[in-house]
């Protein structure tokens, strides 16, 4: 099981008072925790979706956001502390990611110490075990001798763990049962686990095995997964819209071979496929064709079932994005409002509506949407950055500075958030703090454009503080990155003249 050390930490606190976003995040780490019971009624359709209905799965950025919410709630209970992890070489991937997130909590309130082998701490805590975990562990220990019903149970548990975002536990279960249940469904779920972890080549191998399914619906599912690898998840150099389209068309043809009296929801599967093809049309610049696919799909999914409502939100969101692409901002705003009428608890939807308001300089409306997004998703970095930008547009520099600070604290390694915060510190006459922040990242490890921006900002602060040699050195580094930068060359000439 993943997250055993994290569960041990969490168990020392009373989670009954935690805010909704922390409990939503806790469901990923410890889905059987009694504190999570009933949280689905407070969550978005995406977060509340049951395993059999889920069509959106969580990648690393979403998991990290959940970990921030849990870390904040946990630290509010225990206060500043040091966490020592013994036998750190045995840490599972999920726990390691959580502890990295905890260590970067605002204010550095948690010091995380990883010890190889046994440690010397007298205070140790053991993770709690739920009945489900006990059953999974017991069955997994004898996986080679299990009856089919028990193997099915383990498979179903793997699907449950995937649905809450714990791809690591799901992967271990699926890899354990695969030699004894070498069937396409197991390969498909294993491919999904690898996709969630960013291991896309392994995911493709598994999805190709899934594609050998004799069931056309299974083939269509495999084709859709493969299409999204080539459209979204593979490294940039491996992506291909042509291959995306080929997989989707093959899957759609497979669905045409299913008997119409099949009791499965073929409408959903067909609409799901055409939603994928709308992405192809969108990327190829045929936005009107994408809109046609999406509006047709939305009209077919108004049955009100859980899976239809969930997928309807995906299509409505994509439709709004299409309207934004072609400049139909009012249509996009109307569509986002429709989307919020279906699922008003998804913070990203409020944020996207704010983007539309910002593009038309409706700053008060944008701020209202962003504050709703912040309330629902307080650990979404982009929301805080946009709030900072919006406050600047309405002349509230102090509020903007606070929002940029929080955006930076969400991920101190994010260059754009760091730059926004440092730049506004400089603009509000705090050059020492701006310089200190700009120098926390090594320009040699950054893309050229980002490195040049930070070095330029640092040079300006050095000059303001009277350290002209340091300003000259920073500007020379900028010109080494971009010899044709006219501003850097002019500034360097001014500094050199002042030093002469």
Short mmCIF file of C-alpha atoms in Angstrom, two decimals:
data_model
loop_
_atom_site.label_atom_id
_atom_site.label_comp_id
_atom_site.label_asym_id
_atom_site.label_seq_id
_atom_site.Cartn_x
_atom_site.Cartn_y
_atom_site.Cartn_z
CA UNK A 1 0.00 0.00 0.00
CA UNK A 2 1.16 3.52 -0.77
CA UNK A 3 1.18 6.35 1.76
CA UNK A 4 1.76 4.23 4.90
CA UNK A 5 4.13 6.83 6.45
CA UNK A 6 1.75 9.64 5.50
CA UNK A 7 -1.20 7.84 7.07
CA UNK A 8 0.85 7.48 10.26
CA UNK A 9 1.45 11.24 10.31
CA UNK A 10 -2.15 12.12 9.60
CA UNK A 11 -3.47 9.75 12.23
CA UNK A 12 -2.09 11.89 15.07
CA UNK A 13 -4.56 14.69 14.23
CA UNK A 14 -8.32 15.16 14.41
CA UNK A 15 -9.43 15.39 10.80
CA UNK A 16 -13.09 16.08 11.62
CA UNK A 17 -12.40 19.83 11.60
CA UNK A 18 -10.44 19.90 8.36
CA UNK A 19 -11.78 22.07 5.50
CA UNK A 20 -13.45 20.48 2.49
CA UNK A 21 -10.46 20.80 0.16
CA UNK A 22 -8.21 18.99 2.67
CA UNK A 23 -10.70 16.15 3.02
CA UNK A 24 -10.93 15.85 -0.76
CA UNK A 25 -7.14 15.51 -0.80
CA UNK A 26 -7.22 13.09 2.11
CA UNK A 27 -9.45 10.77 0.08
CA UNK A 28 -6.51 10.23 -2.28
CA UNK A 29 -4.13 9.34 0.54
CA UNK A 30 -6.48 7.44 2.81
CA UNK A 31 -9.78 6.72 1.06
CA UNK A 32 -11.10 4.64 3.98
CA UNK A 33 -10.55 7.38 6.57
CA UNK A 34 -13.92 7.99 8.29
CA UNK A 35 -13.35 11.73 8.00
CA UNK A 36 -13.80 11.44 4.21
CA UNK A 37 -17.27 9.93 4.54
CA UNK A 38 -19.78 12.26 2.93
CA UNK A 39 -17.18 14.59 1.38
CA UNK A 40 -18.37 13.66 -2.12
CA UNK A 41 -21.47 15.79 -1.59
CA UNK A 42 -19.18 18.82 -1.15
CA UNK A 43 -16.91 17.98 -4.09
CA UNK A 44 -17.06 18.66 -7.82
CA UNK A 45 -18.38 16.00 -10.16
CA UNK A 46 -14.78 15.22 -11.08
CA UNK A 47 -13.71 14.65 -7.47
CA UNK A 48 -16.90 12.84 -6.50
CA UNK A 49 -17.06 10.46 -9.47
CA UNK A 50 -17.25 6.79 -8.55
CA UNK A 51 -14.73 4.35 -9.94
CA UNK A 52 -17.08 2.95 -12.60
CA UNK A 53 -18.02 6.46 -13.78
CA UNK A 54 -14.67 8.23 -13.68
CA UNK A 55 -13.36 9.60 -16.98
CA UNK A 56 -10.90 12.14 -15.60
CA UNK A 57 -7.84 10.85 -13.78
CA UNK A 58 -5.29 12.79 -11.79
CA UNK A 59 -1.80 13.59 -13.04
CA UNK A 60 1.08 14.80 -10.89
CA UNK A 61 0.11 18.49 -10.77
CA UNK A 62 -3.35 17.66 -9.42
CA UNK A 63 -1.92 15.27 -6.83
CA UNK A 64 0.56 17.89 -5.66
CA UNK A 65 -2.27 20.37 -5.23
CA UNK A 66 -4.15 17.85 -3.08
CA UNK A 67 -1.01 17.27 -1.03
CA UNK A 68 -0.68 21.02 -0.41
CA UNK A 69 -4.24 21.13 0.92
CA UNK A 70 -3.62 18.18 3.24
CA UNK A 71 -0.26 19.59 4.39
CA UNK A 72 -1.81 22.93 5.24
CA UNK A 73 -4.59 21.33 7.29
CA UNK A 74 -2.17 18.98 9.06
CA UNK A 75 0.24 21.77 9.97
CA UNK A 76 -2.62 23.91 11.26
CA UNK A 77 -3.21 21.13 13.83
CA UNK A 78 0.35 20.20 14.80
CA UNK A 79 2.16 23.49 14.24
CA UNK A 80 5.80 23.84 13.13
CA UNK A 81 7.54 20.52 13.49
CA UNK A 82 10.27 18.15 12.36
CA UNK A 83 9.35 14.85 10.72
CA UNK A 84 11.96 12.11 10.71
CA UNK A 85 11.45 9.20 8.34
CA UNK A 86 13.55 6.14 9.05
CA UNK A 87 14.38 3.54 6.41
CA UNK A 88 13.74 6.23 3.81
CA UNK A 89 15.14 3.93 1.14
CA UNK A 90 11.88 2.00 1.42
CA UNK A 91 9.60 4.98 0.84
CA UNK A 92 6.91 4.47 -1.78
CA UNK A 93 6.61 7.01 -4.59
CA UNK A 94 3.40 8.60 -3.30
CA UNK A 95 4.77 9.15 0.20
CA UNK A 96 7.98 10.64 -1.19
CA UNK A 97 6.00 13.13 -3.29
CA UNK A 98 3.85 14.05 -0.29
CA UNK A 99 6.86 14.60 1.96
CA UNK A 100 8.52 16.77 -0.69
CA UNK A 101 5.35 18.86 -0.82
CA UNK A 102 5.16 19.06 2.97
CA UNK A 103 8.79 20.21 3.17
CA UNK A 104 7.98 23.13 0.84
CA UNK A 105 4.99 24.31 2.88
CA UNK A 106 4.78 28.12 3.23
CA UNK A 107 7.00 29.35 6.03
CA UNK A 108 8.94 26.09 5.98
CA UNK A 109 6.91 24.99 9.01
CA UNK A 110 7.86 21.35 8.47
CA UNK A 111 11.42 20.08 8.42
CA UNK A 112 11.52 16.65 6.80
CA UNK A 113 14.51 14.44 7.59
CA UNK A 114 15.01 11.28 5.58
CA UNK A 115 17.22 8.67 7.25
CA UNK A 116 18.64 5.61 5.57
CA UNK A 117 18.21 2.62 7.86
CA UNK A 118 17.00 2.85 11.46
CA UNK A 119 16.90 6.28 13.03
CA UNK A 120 17.45 7.45 16.56
CA UNK A 121 14.12 9.11 17.24
CA UNK A 122 12.28 7.90 20.32
CA UNK A 123 8.87 8.95 18.97
CA UNK A 124 7.58 6.67 16.25
CA UNK A 125 4.12 6.21 14.84
CA UNK A 126 2.68 3.29 12.90
CA UNK A 127 0.17 3.64 10.06
CA UNK A 128 -3.40 2.53 10.71
CA UNK A 129 -4.80 -0.27 8.56
CA UNK A 130 -8.36 -0.34 7.26
CA UNK A 131 -10.29 -3.61 6.78
CA UNK A 132 -9.99 -3.13 3.03
CA UNK A 133 -6.20 -2.82 3.23
CA UNK A 134 -5.96 -5.87 5.46
CA UNK A 135 -7.96 -7.88 2.92
CA UNK A 136 -5.91 -6.66 -0.04
CA UNK A 137 -2.64 -7.44 1.74
CA UNK A 138 -3.85 -10.89 2.78
CA UNK A 139 -5.01 -11.80 -0.73
CA UNK A 140 -1.96 -10.31 -2.40
CA UNK A 141 0.36 -12.40 -0.25
CA UNK A 142 -1.12 -15.55 -1.82
CA UNK A 143 -1.92 -14.17 -5.27
CA UNK A 144 -0.55 -17.23 -7.08
CA UNK A 145 -3.10 -19.56 -5.49
CA UNK A 146 -6.20 -17.38 -5.50
CA UNK A 147 -9.55 -18.33 -6.97
CA UNK A 148 -10.93 -16.22 -9.81
CA UNK A 149 -13.34 -14.43 -7.48
CA UNK A 150 -10.46 -13.25 -5.29
CA UNK A 151 -8.44 -12.13 -8.32
CA UNK A 152 -11.49 -10.20 -9.47
CA UNK A 153 -11.69 -8.57 -6.05
CA UNK A 154 -8.08 -7.44 -6.27
CA UNK A 155 -8.69 -6.06 -9.76
CA UNK A 156 -11.72 -4.12 -8.52
CA UNK A 157 -9.65 -2.66 -5.68
CA UNK A 158 -6.98 -1.57 -8.15
CA UNK A 159 -9.69 0.25 -10.12
CA UNK A 160 -10.85 1.95 -6.92
CA UNK A 161 -7.34 3.14 -6.12
CA UNK A 162 -6.94 4.49 -9.66
CA UNK A 163 -10.19 6.40 -9.30
CA UNK A 164 -9.00 8.30 -6.22
CA UNK A 165 -5.58 9.02 -7.76
CA UNK A 166 -3.36 6.41 -6.12
CA UNK A 167 -1.84 4.94 -9.26
CA UNK A 168 1.09 3.47 -7.33
CA UNK A 169 -0.98 1.08 -5.23
CA UNK A 170 -3.07 0.25 -8.29
CA UNK A 171 0.06 -0.50 -10.30
CA UNK A 172 1.43 -2.89 -7.69
CA UNK A 173 -1.86 -4.78 -7.46
CA UNK A 174 -2.25 -5.00 -11.24
CA UNK A 175 1.31 -6.15 -11.81
CA UNK A 176 0.76 -8.82 -9.16
CA UNK A 177 -2.41 -10.23 -10.68
CA UNK A 178 -1.43 -9.89 -14.35
CA UNK A 179 0.50 -13.19 -14.58
CA UNK A 180 -2.59 -14.96 -13.24
CA UNK A 181 -5.22 -12.90 -15.12
CA UNK A 182 -3.55 -12.07 -18.43
CA UNK A 183 -6.61 -10.32 -19.88
CA UNK A 184 -6.97 -7.03 -21.81
CA UNK A 185 -8.78 -5.23 -18.98
CA UNK A 186 -5.83 -5.69 -16.62
CA UNK A 187 -3.43 -4.38 -19.26
CA UNK A 188 -5.71 -1.39 -19.87
CA UNK A 189 -5.83 -0.38 -16.22
CA UNK A 190 -2.09 -0.88 -15.90
CA UNK A 191 -1.62 1.43 -18.88
CA UNK A 192 -3.76 4.03 -17.14
CA UNK A 193 -1.64 3.76 -13.99
CA UNK A 194 1.53 4.34 -16.00
CA UNK A 195 -0.06 7.31 -17.79
CA UNK A 196 -0.94 8.90 -14.46
CA UNK A 197 2.71 8.53 -13.42
CA UNK A 198 4.03 10.00 -16.67
CA UNK A 199 5.53 6.68 -17.77
CA UNK A 200 4.03 6.97 -21.22
CA UNK A 201 6.10 4.42 -23.14
CA UNK A 202 5.14 1.72 -20.66
CA UNK A 203 1.56 2.98 -20.88
CA UNK A 204 1.57 2.58 -24.67
CA UNK A 205 2.87 -0.99 -24.42
CA UNK A 206 0.04 -1.88 -22.02
CA UNK A 207 -2.61 -0.14 -24.12
CA UNK A 208 -1.49 -2.03 -27.21
CA UNK A 209 -1.98 -5.25 -25.25
CA UNK A 210 -5.42 -3.98 -24.24
CA UNK A 211 -6.17 -3.31 -27.91
CA UNK A 212 -6.10 -7.06 -28.50
CA UNK A 213 -9.46 -7.33 -26.74
CA UNK A 214 -12.11 -9.35 -28.57
CA UNK A 215 -14.77 -6.96 -27.26
CA UNK A 216 -15.23 -3.95 -29.61
CA UNK A 217 -15.99 -1.67 -26.64
CA UNK A 218 -12.67 -2.68 -25.12
CA UNK A 219 -10.90 -1.98 -28.42
CA UNK A 220 -12.50 1.47 -28.55
CA UNK A 221 -11.33 2.16 -25.00
CA UNK A 222 -7.78 1.13 -25.85
CA UNK A 223 -7.83 3.26 -28.99
CA UNK A 224 -9.01 6.28 -27.01
CA UNK A 225 -6.24 5.80 -24.43
CA UNK A 226 -3.64 5.49 -27.20
CA UNK A 227 -5.00 8.56 -28.95
CA UNK A 228 -4.61 10.66 -25.80
CA UNK A 229 -1.03 9.45 -25.36
CA UNK A 230 -0.23 10.82 -28.80
CA UNK A 231 -2.27 14.00 -28.30
CA UNK A 232 -1.42 14.95 -24.71
CA UNK A 233 0.76 12.71 -22.60
CA UNK A 234 3.74 11.52 -24.62
CA UNK A 235 6.85 13.76 -24.66
CA UNK A 236 6.52 16.48 -27.26
CA UNK A 237 8.77 14.76 -29.80
CA UNK A 238 6.57 11.65 -29.81
CA UNK A 239 3.20 13.36 -30.20
CA UNK A 240 1.29 13.06 -33.47
CA UNK A 241 -2.14 14.37 -34.41
CA UNK A 242 -2.25 11.96 -37.35
CA UNK A 243 -1.78 8.96 -35.06
CA UNK A 244 -4.32 10.43 -32.63
CA UNK A 245 -6.88 10.66 -35.41
CA UNK A 246 -6.12 7.15 -36.70
CA UNK A 247 -6.68 5.59 -33.26
CA UNK A 248 -9.94 7.48 -32.77
CA UNK A 249 -11.32 6.52 -36.16
CA UNK A 250 -10.39 2.88 -35.59
CA UNK A 251 -12.13 2.95 -32.21
CA UNK A 252 -15.24 4.56 -33.64
CA UNK A 253 -15.43 1.89 -36.33
CA UNK A 254 -15.09 -0.79 -33.63
CA UNK A 255 -18.09 0.64 -31.80
CA UNK A 256 -20.06 0.26 -35.01
CA UNK A 257 -19.62 -3.51 -34.74
CA UNK A 258 -21.43 -3.73 -31.38
CA UNK A 259 -24.94 -5.14 -31.49
CA UNK A 260 -27.49 -2.40 -30.91
CA UNK A 261 -29.25 -4.55 -28.31
CA UNK A 262 -26.07 -4.56 -26.20
CA UNK A 263 -27.05 -3.34 -22.74
CA UNK A 264 -23.96 -1.15 -22.36
CA UNK A 265 -24.16 2.61 -22.88
CA UNK A 266 -23.01 2.86 -26.47
CA UNK A 267 -24.13 6.49 -26.71
CA UNK A 268 -21.62 7.40 -24.03
CA UNK A 269 -18.78 5.51 -25.72
CA UNK A 270 -19.49 7.06 -29.12
CA UNK A 271 -19.75 10.58 -27.74
CA UNK A 272 -16.57 10.00 -25.72
CA UNK A 273 -14.76 9.04 -28.92
CA UNK A 274 -16.04 12.05 -30.88
CA UNK A 275 -15.00 14.34 -28.04
CA UNK A 276 -11.47 13.07 -28.62
CA UNK A 277 -11.80 13.75 -32.34
CA UNK A 278 -12.96 17.29 -31.54
CA UNK A 279 -9.53 17.82 -29.99
CA UNK A 280 -7.92 16.77 -33.28
CA UNK A 281 -10.07 19.24 -35.21
CA UNK A 282 -9.32 21.97 -32.64
CA UNK A 283 -5.55 21.41 -32.91
CA UNK A 284 -5.73 21.42 -36.70
CA UNK A 285 -7.47 24.78 -36.66
CA UNK A 286 -10.86 23.41 -37.75
CA UNK A 287 -12.61 24.84 -34.72
CA UNK A 288 -16.06 24.93 -36.34
CA UNK A 289 -15.83 21.17 -36.93
CA UNK A 290 -14.81 20.69 -33.29
CA UNK A 291 -17.79 22.75 -32.15
CA UNK A 292 -20.09 20.59 -34.27
CA UNK A 293 -18.82 17.39 -32.62
CA UNK A 294 -19.15 18.88 -29.15
CA UNK A 295 -22.61 20.37 -29.50
CA UNK A 296 -23.91 17.10 -30.98
CA UNK A 297 -22.41 15.17 -28.06
CA UNK A 298 -23.82 17.52 -25.43
CA UNK A 299 -27.32 17.12 -26.86
CA UNK A 300 -27.00 13.33 -26.58
CA UNK A 301 -25.91 13.38 -22.94
CA UNK A 302 -28.79 15.16 -21.28
CA UNK A 303 -30.12 12.00 -19.61
CA UNK A 304 -29.00 13.06 -16.13
CA UNK A 305 -27.14 9.86 -15.23
CA UNK A 306 -23.94 10.29 -13.22
CA UNK A 307 -21.59 9.34 -16.01
CA UNK A 308 -23.51 11.45 -18.53
CA UNK A 309 -23.48 14.53 -16.28
CA UNK A 310 -19.77 14.10 -15.68
CA UNK A 311 -18.97 13.73 -19.36
CA UNK A 312 -21.32 16.55 -20.24
CA UNK A 313 -19.14 18.91 -18.19
CA UNK A 314 -16.07 17.78 -20.16
CA UNK A 315 -17.78 18.56 -23.47
CA UNK A 316 -19.19 21.90 -22.30
CA UNK A 317 -15.75 22.91 -21.05
CA UNK A 318 -14.18 21.98 -24.38
CA UNK A 319 -16.89 23.87 -26.24
CA UNK A 320 -16.14 27.02 -24.22
CA UNK A 321 -12.46 26.62 -25.07
CA UNK A 322 -13.38 26.48 -28.75
CA UNK A 323 -15.34 29.72 -28.50
CA UNK A 324 -12.36 31.37 -26.82
CA UNK A 325 -10.03 30.20 -29.60
CA UNK A 326 -12.11 31.88 -32.33
CA UNK A 327 -12.71 35.06 -30.34
CA UNK A 328 -16.37 34.49 -29.52
CA UNK A 329 -15.85 35.63 -25.95
CA UNK A 330 -19.50 36.25 -25.11
CA UNK A 331 -20.39 32.74 -26.30
CA UNK A 332 -17.53 31.39 -24.17
CA UNK A 333 -18.80 33.28 -21.11
CA UNK A 334 -22.33 31.98 -21.67
CA UNK A 335 -20.99 28.43 -22.05
CA UNK A 336 -18.87 28.62 -18.90
CA UNK A 337 -21.93 29.83 -17.00
CA UNK A 338 -23.86 26.84 -18.33
CA UNK A 339 -20.98 24.64 -17.18
CA UNK A 340 -21.07 26.11 -13.68
CA UNK A 341 -24.79 25.40 -13.60
CA UNK A 342 -23.96 21.71 -14.02
CA UNK A 343 -20.93 21.68 -11.70
CA UNK A 344 -20.32 24.85 -9.71
CA UNK A 345 -17.85 23.21 -7.33
CA UNK A 346 -14.99 22.81 -9.81
CA UNK A 347 -12.54 25.67 -9.16
CA UNK A 348 -10.93 25.45 -12.60
CA UNK A 349 -14.25 26.33 -14.25
CA UNK A 350 -14.49 29.58 -12.29
CA UNK A 351 -10.87 30.33 -13.21
CA UNK A 352 -11.51 29.78 -16.93
CA UNK A 353 -14.52 32.07 -16.80
CA UNK A 354 -12.26 34.69 -15.21
CA UNK A 355 -9.89 34.38 -18.18
CA UNK A 356 -12.75 35.45 -20.44
CA UNK A 357 -13.56 38.44 -18.25
CA UNK A 358 -9.90 39.44 -18.18
CA UNK A 359 -9.67 39.29 -21.98
CA UNK A 360 -12.49 41.86 -22.17
CA UNK A 361 -11.15 43.94 -19.24
CA UNK A 362 -14.12 43.14 -17.02
CA UNK A 363 -11.86 43.17 -13.98
CA UNK A 364 -14.50 43.23 -11.25
CA UNK A 365 -16.28 40.22 -12.76
CA UNK A 366 -12.93 38.45 -13.19
CA UNK A 367 -12.01 39.06 -9.57
CA UNK A 368 -15.36 37.74 -8.34
CA UNK A 369 -14.86 34.50 -10.33
CA UNK A 370 -11.28 34.14 -9.14
CA UNK A 371 -12.22 34.57 -5.49
CA UNK A 372 -14.75 31.75 -5.91
CA UNK A 373 -12.04 29.63 -7.50
CA UNK A 374 -9.68 30.40 -4.60
CA UNK A 375 -12.27 29.39 -2.04
CA UNK A 376 -12.83 26.05 -3.79
CA UNK A 377 -9.19 25.40 -4.68
CA UNK A 378 -6.87 27.38 -2.40
CA UNK A 379 -3.77 25.50 -3.60
CA UNK A 380 -4.15 26.21 -7.33
CA UNK A 381 -1.15 28.37 -8.16
CA UNK A 382 -2.61 29.89 -11.32
CA UNK A 383 -5.62 31.19 -9.42
CA UNK A 384 -3.41 33.21 -7.06
CA UNK A 385 -1.31 34.52 -9.95
CA UNK A 386 -4.43 35.67 -11.79
CA UNK A 387 -5.80 37.31 -8.65
CA UNK A 388 -2.50 39.17 -8.33
CA UNK A 389 -2.70 40.31 -11.95
CA UNK A 390 -6.33 41.42 -11.54
CA UNK A 391 -5.59 43.40 -8.40
CA UNK A 392 -2.83 45.19 -10.29
CA UNK A 393 -5.30 46.17 -13.02
CA UNK A 394 -7.61 47.79 -10.47
CA UNK A 395 -4.80 49.54 -8.62
CA UNK A 396 -4.54 47.40 -5.50
CA UNK A 397 -0.80 46.78 -5.32
CA UNK A 398 -0.72 45.50 -1.72
CA UNK A 399 -3.36 42.87 -2.43
CA UNK A 400 -1.60 41.94 -5.67
CA UNK A 401 1.70 41.48 -3.85
CA UNK A 402 0.08 39.18 -1.31
CA UNK A 403 -1.49 37.07 -4.05
CA UNK A 404 1.78 36.79 -5.97
CA UNK A 405 3.50 35.75 -2.73
CA UNK A 406 1.00 32.93 -2.21
CA UNK A 407 1.36 31.83 -5.84
CA UNK A 408 5.12 31.61 -5.35
CA UNK A 409 4.71 29.68 -2.09
CA UNK A 410 2.53 27.11 -3.86
CA UNK A 411 5.61 26.04 -5.85
CA UNK A 412 8.87 27.86 -5.06
CA UNK A 413 10.49 26.26 -8.13
CA UNK A 414 7.97 27.73 -10.58
CA UNK A 415 9.92 30.39 -12.47
CA UNK A 416 6.97 32.47 -13.69
CA UNK A 417 5.40 32.73 -10.24
CA UNK A 418 8.76 33.64 -8.72
CA UNK A 419 9.37 36.29 -11.38
CA UNK A 420 5.91 37.86 -10.92
CA UNK A 421 6.46 38.12 -7.17
CA UNK A 422 10.03 39.46 -7.47
CA UNK A 423 9.01 41.97 -10.15
CA UNK A 424 6.23 43.41 -8.01
CA UNK A 425 8.56 43.56 -5.00
CA UNK A 426 10.86 45.69 -7.17
CA UNK A 427 7.96 47.85 -8.36
CA UNK A 428 6.90 48.47 -4.74
CA UNK A 429 10.37 49.71 -3.77
CA UNK A 430 11.67 46.53 -2.16
CA UNK A 431 14.81 45.91 -4.23
CA UNK A 432 16.65 43.88 -1.58
CA UNK A 433 13.83 41.35 -1.29
CA UNK A 434 13.36 41.29 -5.07
CA UNK A 435 17.06 40.59 -5.59
CA UNK A 436 17.15 37.90 -2.92
CA UNK A 437 14.21 36.14 -4.57
CA UNK A 438 15.57 36.46 -8.11
CA UNK A 439 18.81 34.80 -7.02
CA UNK A 440 17.19 31.72 -5.44
CA UNK A 441 17.17 29.88 -8.78
CA UNK A 442 20.28 29.01 -10.77
CA UNK A 443 19.97 30.64 -14.25
CA UNK A 444 22.20 27.93 -15.66
CA UNK A 445 19.47 25.38 -15.00
CA UNK A 446 16.67 27.38 -16.64
CA UNK A 447 15.47 27.78 -20.25
CA UNK A 448 17.20 30.69 -21.95
CA UNK A 449 14.24 33.09 -21.97
CA UNK A 450 13.43 32.53 -18.29
CA UNK A 451 17.07 32.83 -17.28
CA UNK A 452 17.39 36.13 -19.17
CA UNK A 453 14.31 37.58 -17.46
CA UNK A 454 15.58 36.75 -13.98
CA UNK A 455 19.09 38.01 -14.72
CA UNK A 456 17.70 41.27 -16.11
CA UNK A 457 15.60 41.75 -13.00
CA UNK A 458 18.61 41.01 -10.81
CA UNK A 459 20.74 43.49 -12.77
CA UNK A 460 18.15 46.23 -12.26
CA UNK A 461 18.10 45.63 -8.50
CA UNK A 462 21.90 45.56 -8.27
CA UNK A 463 21.97 48.93 -10.04
CA UNK A 464 19.31 50.41 -7.75
CA UNK A 465 21.27 49.23 -4.73
CA UNK A 466 24.47 50.78 -6.07
CA UNK A 467 26.30 47.55 -6.89
CA UNK A 468 27.22 48.37 -10.48
CA UNK A 469 29.84 45.61 -10.91
CA UNK A 470 27.22 43.01 -10.05
CA UNK A 471 24.75 44.69 -12.42
CA UNK A 472 27.36 44.58 -15.20
CA UNK A 473 28.05 40.89 -14.55
CA UNK A 474 24.34 40.03 -14.70
CA UNK A 475 23.84 41.94 -17.95
CA UNK A 476 26.84 40.24 -19.51
CA UNK A 477 25.20 36.91 -18.66
CA UNK A 478 22.01 38.10 -20.38
CA UNK A 479 23.94 38.97 -23.54
CA UNK A 480 25.72 35.63 -23.43
CA UNK A 481 22.26 34.05 -23.61
CA UNK A 482 20.90 36.49 -26.22
CA UNK A 483 23.58 38.59 -27.98
CA UNK A 484 20.90 40.45 -29.96
CA UNK A 485 18.99 41.79 -26.92
CA UNK A 486 19.03 45.57 -27.55
CA UNK A 487 17.79 46.52 -24.08
CA UNK A 488 20.45 44.45 -22.33
CA UNK A 489 23.17 45.94 -24.55
CA UNK A 490 21.97 49.51 -23.93
CA UNK A 491 21.78 48.92 -20.19
CA UNK A 492 25.25 47.39 -20.16
CA UNK A 493 26.64 50.43 -21.97
CA UNK A 494 25.06 52.71 -19.36
CA UNK A 495 26.49 50.68 -16.49
CA UNK A 496 29.92 50.54 -18.10
CA UNK A 497 29.88 54.34 -18.58
CA UNK A 498 28.94 54.83 -14.94
CA UNK A 499 31.82 52.60 -13.88
CA UNK A 500 34.36 54.34 -16.15
#
